[in-house]
Short mmCIF file of C-alpha atoms and ligand atoms in Angstrom, two decimals:
data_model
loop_
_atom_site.label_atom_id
_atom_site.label_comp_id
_atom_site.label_asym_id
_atom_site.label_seq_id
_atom_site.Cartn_x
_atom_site.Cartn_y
_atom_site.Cartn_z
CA UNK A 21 5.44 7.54 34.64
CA UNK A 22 7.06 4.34 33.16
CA UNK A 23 4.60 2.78 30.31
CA UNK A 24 5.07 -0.59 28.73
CA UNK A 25 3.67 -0.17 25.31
CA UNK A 26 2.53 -3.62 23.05
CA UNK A 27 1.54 -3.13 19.49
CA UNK A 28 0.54 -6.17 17.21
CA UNK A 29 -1.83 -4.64 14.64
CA UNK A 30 -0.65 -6.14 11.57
CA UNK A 31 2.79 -7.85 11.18
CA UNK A 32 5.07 -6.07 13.88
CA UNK A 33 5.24 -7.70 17.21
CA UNK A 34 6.27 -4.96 18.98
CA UNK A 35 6.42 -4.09 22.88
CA UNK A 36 8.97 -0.62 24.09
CA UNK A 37 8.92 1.34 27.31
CA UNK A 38 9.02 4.97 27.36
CA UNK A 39 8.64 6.98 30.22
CA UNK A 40 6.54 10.19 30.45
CA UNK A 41 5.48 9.96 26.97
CA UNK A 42 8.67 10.91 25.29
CA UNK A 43 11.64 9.19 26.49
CA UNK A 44 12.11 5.72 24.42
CA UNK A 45 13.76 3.21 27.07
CA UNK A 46 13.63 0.60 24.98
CA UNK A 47 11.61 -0.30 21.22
CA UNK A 48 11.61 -3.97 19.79
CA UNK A 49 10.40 -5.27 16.91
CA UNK A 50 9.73 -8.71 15.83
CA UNK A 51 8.99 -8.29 11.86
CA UNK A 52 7.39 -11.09 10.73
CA UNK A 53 8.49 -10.07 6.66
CA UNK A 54 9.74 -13.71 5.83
CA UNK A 55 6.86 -15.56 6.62
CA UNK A 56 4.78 -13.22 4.60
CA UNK A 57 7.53 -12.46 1.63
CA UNK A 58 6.18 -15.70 -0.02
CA UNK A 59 2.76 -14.33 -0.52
CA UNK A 60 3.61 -11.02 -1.31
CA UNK A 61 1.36 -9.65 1.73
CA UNK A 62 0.72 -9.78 5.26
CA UNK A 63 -1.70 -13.43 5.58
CA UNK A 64 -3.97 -12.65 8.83
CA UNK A 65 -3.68 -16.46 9.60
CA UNK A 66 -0.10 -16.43 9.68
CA UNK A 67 0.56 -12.97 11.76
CA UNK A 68 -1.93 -13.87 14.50
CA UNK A 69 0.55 -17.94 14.83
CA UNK A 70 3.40 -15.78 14.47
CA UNK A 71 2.51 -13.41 17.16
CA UNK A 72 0.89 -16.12 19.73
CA UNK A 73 4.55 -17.23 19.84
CA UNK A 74 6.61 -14.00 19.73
CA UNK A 75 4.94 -11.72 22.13
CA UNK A 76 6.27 -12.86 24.84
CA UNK A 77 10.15 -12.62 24.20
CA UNK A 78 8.96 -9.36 22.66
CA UNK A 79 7.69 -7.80 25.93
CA UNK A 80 10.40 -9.53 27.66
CA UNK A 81 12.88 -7.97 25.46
CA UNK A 82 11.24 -4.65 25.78
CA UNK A 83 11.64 -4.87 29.55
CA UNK A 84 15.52 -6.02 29.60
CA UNK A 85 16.26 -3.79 26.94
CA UNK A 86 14.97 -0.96 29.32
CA UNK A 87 16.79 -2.99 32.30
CA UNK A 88 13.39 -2.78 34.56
CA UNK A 89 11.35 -5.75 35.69
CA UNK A 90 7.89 -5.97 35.04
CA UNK A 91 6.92 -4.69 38.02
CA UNK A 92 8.83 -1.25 37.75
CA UNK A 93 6.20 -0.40 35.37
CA UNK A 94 3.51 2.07 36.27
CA UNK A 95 1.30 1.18 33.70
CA UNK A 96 0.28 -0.71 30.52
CA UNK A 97 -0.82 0.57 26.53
CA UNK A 98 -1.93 -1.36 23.64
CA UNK A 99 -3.27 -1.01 20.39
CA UNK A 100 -6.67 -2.29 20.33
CA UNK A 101 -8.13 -0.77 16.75
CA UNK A 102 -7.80 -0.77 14.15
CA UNK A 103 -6.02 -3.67 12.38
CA UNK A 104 -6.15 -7.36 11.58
CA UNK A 105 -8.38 -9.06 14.13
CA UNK A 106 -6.62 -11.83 15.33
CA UNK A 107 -3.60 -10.26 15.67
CA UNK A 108 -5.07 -7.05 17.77
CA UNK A 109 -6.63 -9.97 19.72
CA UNK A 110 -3.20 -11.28 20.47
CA UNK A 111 -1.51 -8.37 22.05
CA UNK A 112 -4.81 -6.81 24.24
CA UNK A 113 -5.22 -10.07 25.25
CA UNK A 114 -1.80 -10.23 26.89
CA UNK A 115 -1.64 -6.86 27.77
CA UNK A 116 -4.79 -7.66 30.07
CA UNK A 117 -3.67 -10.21 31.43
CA UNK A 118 -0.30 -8.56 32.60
CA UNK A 119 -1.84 -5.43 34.01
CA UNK A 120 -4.32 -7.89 35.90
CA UNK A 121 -1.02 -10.01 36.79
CA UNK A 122 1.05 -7.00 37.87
CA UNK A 123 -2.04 -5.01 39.19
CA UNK A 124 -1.48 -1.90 36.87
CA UNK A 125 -3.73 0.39 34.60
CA UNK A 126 -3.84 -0.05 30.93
CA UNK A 127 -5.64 1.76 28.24
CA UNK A 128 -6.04 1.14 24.79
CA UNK A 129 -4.53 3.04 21.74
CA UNK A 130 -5.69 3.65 18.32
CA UNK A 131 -2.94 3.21 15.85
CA UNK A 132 -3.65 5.65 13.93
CA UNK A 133 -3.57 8.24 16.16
CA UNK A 134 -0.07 6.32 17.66
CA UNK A 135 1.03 7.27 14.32
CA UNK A 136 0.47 11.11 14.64
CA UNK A 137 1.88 11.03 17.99
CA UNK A 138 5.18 8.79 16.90
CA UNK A 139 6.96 12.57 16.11
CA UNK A 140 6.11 14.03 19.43
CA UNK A 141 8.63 11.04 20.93
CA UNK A 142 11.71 13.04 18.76
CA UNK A 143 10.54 16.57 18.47
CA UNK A 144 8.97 19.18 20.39
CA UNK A 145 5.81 19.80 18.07
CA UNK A 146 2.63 22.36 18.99
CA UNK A 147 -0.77 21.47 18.00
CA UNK A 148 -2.44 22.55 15.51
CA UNK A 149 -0.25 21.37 12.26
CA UNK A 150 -1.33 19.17 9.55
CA UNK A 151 -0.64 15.53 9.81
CA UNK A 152 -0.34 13.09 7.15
CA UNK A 153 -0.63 8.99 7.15
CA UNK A 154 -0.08 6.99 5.09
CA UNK A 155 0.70 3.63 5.58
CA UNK A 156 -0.01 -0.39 4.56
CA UNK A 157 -3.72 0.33 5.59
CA UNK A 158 -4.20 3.55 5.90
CA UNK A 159 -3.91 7.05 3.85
CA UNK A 160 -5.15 10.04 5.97
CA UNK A 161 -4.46 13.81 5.93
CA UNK A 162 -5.90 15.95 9.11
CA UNK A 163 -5.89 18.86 11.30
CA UNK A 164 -3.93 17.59 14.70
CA UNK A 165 -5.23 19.10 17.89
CA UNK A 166 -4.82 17.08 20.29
CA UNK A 167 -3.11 13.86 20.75
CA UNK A 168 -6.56 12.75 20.46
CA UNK A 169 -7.89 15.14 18.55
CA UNK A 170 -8.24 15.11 14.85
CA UNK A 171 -10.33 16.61 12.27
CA UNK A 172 -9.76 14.11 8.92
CA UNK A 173 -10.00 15.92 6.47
CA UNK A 174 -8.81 13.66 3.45
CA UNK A 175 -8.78 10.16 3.13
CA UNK A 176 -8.34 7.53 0.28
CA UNK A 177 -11.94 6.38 -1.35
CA UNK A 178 -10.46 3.17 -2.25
CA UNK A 179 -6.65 1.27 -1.86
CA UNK A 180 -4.29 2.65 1.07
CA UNK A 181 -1.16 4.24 -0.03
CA UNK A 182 1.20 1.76 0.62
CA UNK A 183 -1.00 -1.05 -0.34
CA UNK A 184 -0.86 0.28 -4.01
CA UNK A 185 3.15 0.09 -3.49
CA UNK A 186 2.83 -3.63 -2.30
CA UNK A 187 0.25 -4.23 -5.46
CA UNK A 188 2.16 -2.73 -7.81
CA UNK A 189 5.64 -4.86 -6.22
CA UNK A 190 3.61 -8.02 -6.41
CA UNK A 191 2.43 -7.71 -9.73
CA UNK A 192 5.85 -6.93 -11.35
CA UNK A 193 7.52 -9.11 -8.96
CA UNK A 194 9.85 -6.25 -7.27
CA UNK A 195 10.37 -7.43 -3.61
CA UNK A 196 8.50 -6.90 -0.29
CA UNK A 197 7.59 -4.72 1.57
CA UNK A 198 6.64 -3.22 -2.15
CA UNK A 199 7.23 0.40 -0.54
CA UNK A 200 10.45 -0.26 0.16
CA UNK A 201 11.41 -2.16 -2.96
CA UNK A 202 10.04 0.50 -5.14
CA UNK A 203 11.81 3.03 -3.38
CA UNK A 204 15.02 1.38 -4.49
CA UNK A 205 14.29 0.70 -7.71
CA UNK A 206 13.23 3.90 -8.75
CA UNK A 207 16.45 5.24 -7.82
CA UNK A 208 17.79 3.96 -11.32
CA UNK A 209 14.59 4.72 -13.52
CA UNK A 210 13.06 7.49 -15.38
CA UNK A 211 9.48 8.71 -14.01
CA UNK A 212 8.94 9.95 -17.70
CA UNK A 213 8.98 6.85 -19.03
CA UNK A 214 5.43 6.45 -18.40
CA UNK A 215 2.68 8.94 -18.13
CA UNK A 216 0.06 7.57 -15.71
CA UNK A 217 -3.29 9.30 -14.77
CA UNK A 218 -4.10 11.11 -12.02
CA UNK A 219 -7.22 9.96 -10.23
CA UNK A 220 -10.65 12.09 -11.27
CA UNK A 221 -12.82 12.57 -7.90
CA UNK A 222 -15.42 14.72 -7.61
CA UNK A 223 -13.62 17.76 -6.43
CA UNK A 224 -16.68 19.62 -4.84
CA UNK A 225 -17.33 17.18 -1.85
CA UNK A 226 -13.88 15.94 -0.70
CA UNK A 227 -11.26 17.89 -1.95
CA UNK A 228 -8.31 16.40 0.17
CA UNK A 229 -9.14 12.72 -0.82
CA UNK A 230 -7.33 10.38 -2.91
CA UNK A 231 -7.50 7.66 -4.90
CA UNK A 232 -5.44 4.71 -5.80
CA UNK A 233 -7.02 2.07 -7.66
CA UNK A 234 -7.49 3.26 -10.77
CA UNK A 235 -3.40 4.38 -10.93
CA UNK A 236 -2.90 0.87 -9.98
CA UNK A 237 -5.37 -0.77 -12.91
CA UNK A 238 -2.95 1.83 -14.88
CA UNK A 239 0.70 0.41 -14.06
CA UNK A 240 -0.70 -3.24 -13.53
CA UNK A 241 -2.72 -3.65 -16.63
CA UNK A 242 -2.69 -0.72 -19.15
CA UNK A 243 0.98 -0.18 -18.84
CA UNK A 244 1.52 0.30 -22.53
CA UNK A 245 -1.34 3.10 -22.79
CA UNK A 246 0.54 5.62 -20.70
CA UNK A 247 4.14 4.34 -22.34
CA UNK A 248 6.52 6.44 -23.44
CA UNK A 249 8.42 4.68 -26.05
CA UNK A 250 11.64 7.25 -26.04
CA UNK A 251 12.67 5.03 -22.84
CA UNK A 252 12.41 0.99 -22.02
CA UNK A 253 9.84 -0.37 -20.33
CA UNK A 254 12.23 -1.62 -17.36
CA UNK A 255 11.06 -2.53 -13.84
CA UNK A 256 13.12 0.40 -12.57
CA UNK A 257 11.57 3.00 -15.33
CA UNK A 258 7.62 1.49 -13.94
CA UNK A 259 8.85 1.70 -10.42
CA UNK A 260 10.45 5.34 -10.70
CA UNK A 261 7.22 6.97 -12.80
CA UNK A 262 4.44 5.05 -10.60
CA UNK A 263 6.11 6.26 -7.24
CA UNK A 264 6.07 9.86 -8.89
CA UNK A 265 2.28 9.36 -9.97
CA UNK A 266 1.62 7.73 -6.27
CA UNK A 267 3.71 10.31 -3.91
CA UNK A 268 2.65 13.71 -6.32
CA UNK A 269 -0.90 13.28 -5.67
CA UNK A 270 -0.25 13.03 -2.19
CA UNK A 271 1.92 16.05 -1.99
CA UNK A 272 -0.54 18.09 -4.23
CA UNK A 273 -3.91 17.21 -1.50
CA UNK A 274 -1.50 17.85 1.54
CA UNK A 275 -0.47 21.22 0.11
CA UNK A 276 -4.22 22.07 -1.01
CA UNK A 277 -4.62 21.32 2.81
CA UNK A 278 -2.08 23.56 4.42
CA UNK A 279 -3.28 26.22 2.09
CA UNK A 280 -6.83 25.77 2.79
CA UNK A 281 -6.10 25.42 6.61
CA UNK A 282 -3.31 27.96 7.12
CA UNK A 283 -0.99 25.78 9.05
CA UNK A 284 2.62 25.92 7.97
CA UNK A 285 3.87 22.63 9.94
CA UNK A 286 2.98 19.36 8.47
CA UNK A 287 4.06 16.17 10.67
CA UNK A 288 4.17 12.54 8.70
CA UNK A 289 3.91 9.32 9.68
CA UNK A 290 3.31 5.81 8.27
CA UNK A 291 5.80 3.14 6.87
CA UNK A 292 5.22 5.25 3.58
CA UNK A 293 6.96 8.09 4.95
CA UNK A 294 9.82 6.27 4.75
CA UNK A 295 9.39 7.28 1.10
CA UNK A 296 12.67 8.83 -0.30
CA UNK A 297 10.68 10.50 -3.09
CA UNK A 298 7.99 11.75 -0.89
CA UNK A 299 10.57 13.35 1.77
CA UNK A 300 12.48 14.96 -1.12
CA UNK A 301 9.53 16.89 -2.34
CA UNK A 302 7.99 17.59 1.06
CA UNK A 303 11.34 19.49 2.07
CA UNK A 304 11.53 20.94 -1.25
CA UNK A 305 7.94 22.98 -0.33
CA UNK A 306 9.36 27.06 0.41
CA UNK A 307 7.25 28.02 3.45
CA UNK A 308 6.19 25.03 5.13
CA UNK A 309 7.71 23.16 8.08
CA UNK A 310 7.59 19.29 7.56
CA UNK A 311 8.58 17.15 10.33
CA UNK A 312 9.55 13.28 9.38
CA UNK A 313 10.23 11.23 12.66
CA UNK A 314 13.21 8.28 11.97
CA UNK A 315 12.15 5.16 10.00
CA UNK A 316 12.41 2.96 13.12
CA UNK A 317 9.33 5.81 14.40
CA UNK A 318 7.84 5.67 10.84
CA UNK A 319 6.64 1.95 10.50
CA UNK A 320 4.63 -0.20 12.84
CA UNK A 321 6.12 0.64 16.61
CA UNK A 322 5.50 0.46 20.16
CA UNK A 323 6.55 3.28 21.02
CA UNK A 324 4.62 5.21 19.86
CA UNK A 325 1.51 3.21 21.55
CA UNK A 326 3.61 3.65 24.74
CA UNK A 327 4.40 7.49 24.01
CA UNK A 328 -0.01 8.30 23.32
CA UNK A 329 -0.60 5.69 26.47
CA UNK A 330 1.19 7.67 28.72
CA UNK A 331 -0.80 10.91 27.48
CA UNK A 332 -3.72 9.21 27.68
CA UNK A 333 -3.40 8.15 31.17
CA UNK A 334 -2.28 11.57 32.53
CA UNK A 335 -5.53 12.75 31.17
CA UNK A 336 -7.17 9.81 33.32
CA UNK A 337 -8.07 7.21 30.87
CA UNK A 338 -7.87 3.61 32.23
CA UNK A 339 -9.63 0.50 30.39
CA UNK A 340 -10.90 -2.25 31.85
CA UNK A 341 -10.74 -5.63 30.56
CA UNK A 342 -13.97 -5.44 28.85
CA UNK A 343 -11.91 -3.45 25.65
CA UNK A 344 -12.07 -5.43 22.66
CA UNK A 345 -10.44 -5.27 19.49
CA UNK A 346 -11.77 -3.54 16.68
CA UNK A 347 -10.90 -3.97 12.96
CA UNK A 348 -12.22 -0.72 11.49
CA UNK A 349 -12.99 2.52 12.82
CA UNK A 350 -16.21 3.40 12.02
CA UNK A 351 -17.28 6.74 10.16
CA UNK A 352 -13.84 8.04 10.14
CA UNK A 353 -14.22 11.40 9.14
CA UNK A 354 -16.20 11.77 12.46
CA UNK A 355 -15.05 9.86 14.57
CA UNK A 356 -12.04 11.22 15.97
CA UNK A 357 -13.97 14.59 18.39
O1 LIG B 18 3.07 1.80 8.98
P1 LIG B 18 3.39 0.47 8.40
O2 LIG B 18 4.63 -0.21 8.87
O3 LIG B 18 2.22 -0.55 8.63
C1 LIG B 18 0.88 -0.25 8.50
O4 LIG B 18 0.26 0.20 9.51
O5 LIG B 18 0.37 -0.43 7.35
O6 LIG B 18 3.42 0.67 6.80
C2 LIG B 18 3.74 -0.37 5.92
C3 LIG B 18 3.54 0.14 4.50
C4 LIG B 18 3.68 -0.95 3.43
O7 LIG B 18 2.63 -0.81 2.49
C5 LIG B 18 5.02 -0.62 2.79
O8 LIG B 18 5.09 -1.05 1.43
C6 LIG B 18 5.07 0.88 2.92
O9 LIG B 18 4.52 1.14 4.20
N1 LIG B 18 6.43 1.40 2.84
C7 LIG B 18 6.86 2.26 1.89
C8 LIG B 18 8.24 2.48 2.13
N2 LIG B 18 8.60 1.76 3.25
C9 LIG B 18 7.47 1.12 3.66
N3 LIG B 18 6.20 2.83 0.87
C10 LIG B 18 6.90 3.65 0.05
N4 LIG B 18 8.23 3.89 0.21
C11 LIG B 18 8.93 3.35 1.22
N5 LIG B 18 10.23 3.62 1.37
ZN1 LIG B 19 0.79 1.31 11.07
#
């Protein structure tokens, strides 16, 4: 089965065909980074223009790129929750219209479970393992059972991941995407140079969560508190020791997890995966498989909403053009059965 996968959750305009699920025909994406680099974050306003005008060539890409014409395709995917609004709005809007056009099935995807799936399209994976994502808007760590089936069992109580990257960047004026700025950086700084807190949750109740705003108050506005005055207070040294702070108490819920849940394989995803720190210490772990798909898999894709579509539509699942968009999914903890 050939799907056409569209994903425009955020600022990736992204369309790909893969066919049963796990072979990538084709995967484009349309970053929109300089017409948000001047704000130092994604603008809602400006990624729903900006992906009005380049879905189109997008999907048309996707197709040529693939060498099929529309009509090859047996059916249709796209992300419908969650994300920015408008920009959802854009690509379920088209994809309707083109599986009413071409007279195919489509279903809708949840992009965060796209995310957990984005490995499957490189390696052979069995369920259960632990997954981790973190991302721009989300941070999530879970037991995968299903390509539809996840128990969350640690989230963040406040800031995403990766958003504390981009906060951090835009405060100290590093670059954008933050992540990937910081990442650099760091490379030529000393973590020890500063000493910021972890985050103090109440362990009983959720002991896989994290937290990121109060790390962030830390590097952003009590930087000389948690100084160490042996080395300079460079960009690179504030980079390098807030990545450590950011990526450590990551590692140390994800590894509470696999102990706690007895699986040995942990599968990550998100653009913060892309993290050179975070991979270094994950493979560094004795006794635990950890399965990183390429960066191309790790940030916004549609491949990966092609690659859960297809699985989705084996099992039966069509949508009708009733699905709307949906910005937030509610009661996460719960709401993946
Ligand atoms: O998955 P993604 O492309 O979009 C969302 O769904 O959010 O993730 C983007 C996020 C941004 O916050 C970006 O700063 C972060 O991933 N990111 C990184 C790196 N590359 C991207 N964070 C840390 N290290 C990186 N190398
Ligand atoms: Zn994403």
């Amino acid at each position: 089965m050939i799907v056409l996968g569209v994903e425009s959750s955020c600022d990736e305009c992204a369309a790909a065909v893969v066919e049963d699920g796990r072979r990538i025909l084709s995967n484009v994406v349309a970053t929109q980074e300089e017409f948000h680099r001047p704000y130092y974050g994604v603008v809602p306003e400006i990624a729903s223009r900006r992906h009005i005008e380049t879905i189109a060539p997008v999907v048309g890409g996707a197709l040529q790129e693939a060498g099929l014409a529309a009509a090859a395709v047996d059916a249709l995917a796209v992300t419908y929750r969650p994300g920015l609004i408008g920009s959802l709005l854009v690509g379920l809007s088209f994809v309707k219209g083109l599986a009413l056009a071409l007279d195919k099935p489509f279903v809708g995807v949840d992009h965060v479970l796209a995310h957990l799936y984005a490995p499957h399209l490189e390696y052979e994976i069995d369920y259960p393992y632990l997954g981790l994502l973190a991302s721009g808007g989300h941070t999530l760590i879970a037991r995968v059972e299903g390509f539809d089936r996840i128990q969350v069992l640690g989230t963040t109580i406040d800031d995403a991941c990766g958003e504390a990257f981009d906060k951090v960047a835009k405060f100290y004026d590093l670059g954008f995407p933050g992540g990937v700025a910081i990442d650099r950086l760091a490379r030529e700084g000393s973590p020890e140079a500063f000493r910021f807190p972890w985050p103090s949750l109440h362990k009983g109740d959720h002991p896989f969560d994290v937290s990121y705003s109060g790390l962030k108050t830390a590097v952003v506005n009590q930087l000389d508190q948690f100084w160490n005055p042996k080395y300079p207070k460079s960009p690179a040294n504030i980079a390098a020791a807030f990545q450590k702070a950011a990526v450590d108490i990551l590692v140390d819920r994800l590894l509470k997890a696999a102990r706690h849940t007895g699986l040995g394989t942990i599968v990550a995803g998100g653009g913060v995966a892309a993290n050179s720190y975070l991979r270094r210490r994950l493979a560094e772990q004795p006794n635990l498989r950890v399965i990183f798909p390429s960066l191309k898999l790790c940030t916004d894709n549609a491949a990966m909403i092609a690659g859960l579509g297809y699985q989705m539509l084996a099992a039966g699942r069509r949508d009708g053009l009733e699905l709307n968009a949906e910005a937030r999914v509610a009661g996460l903890r719960r709401a993946y059965p």
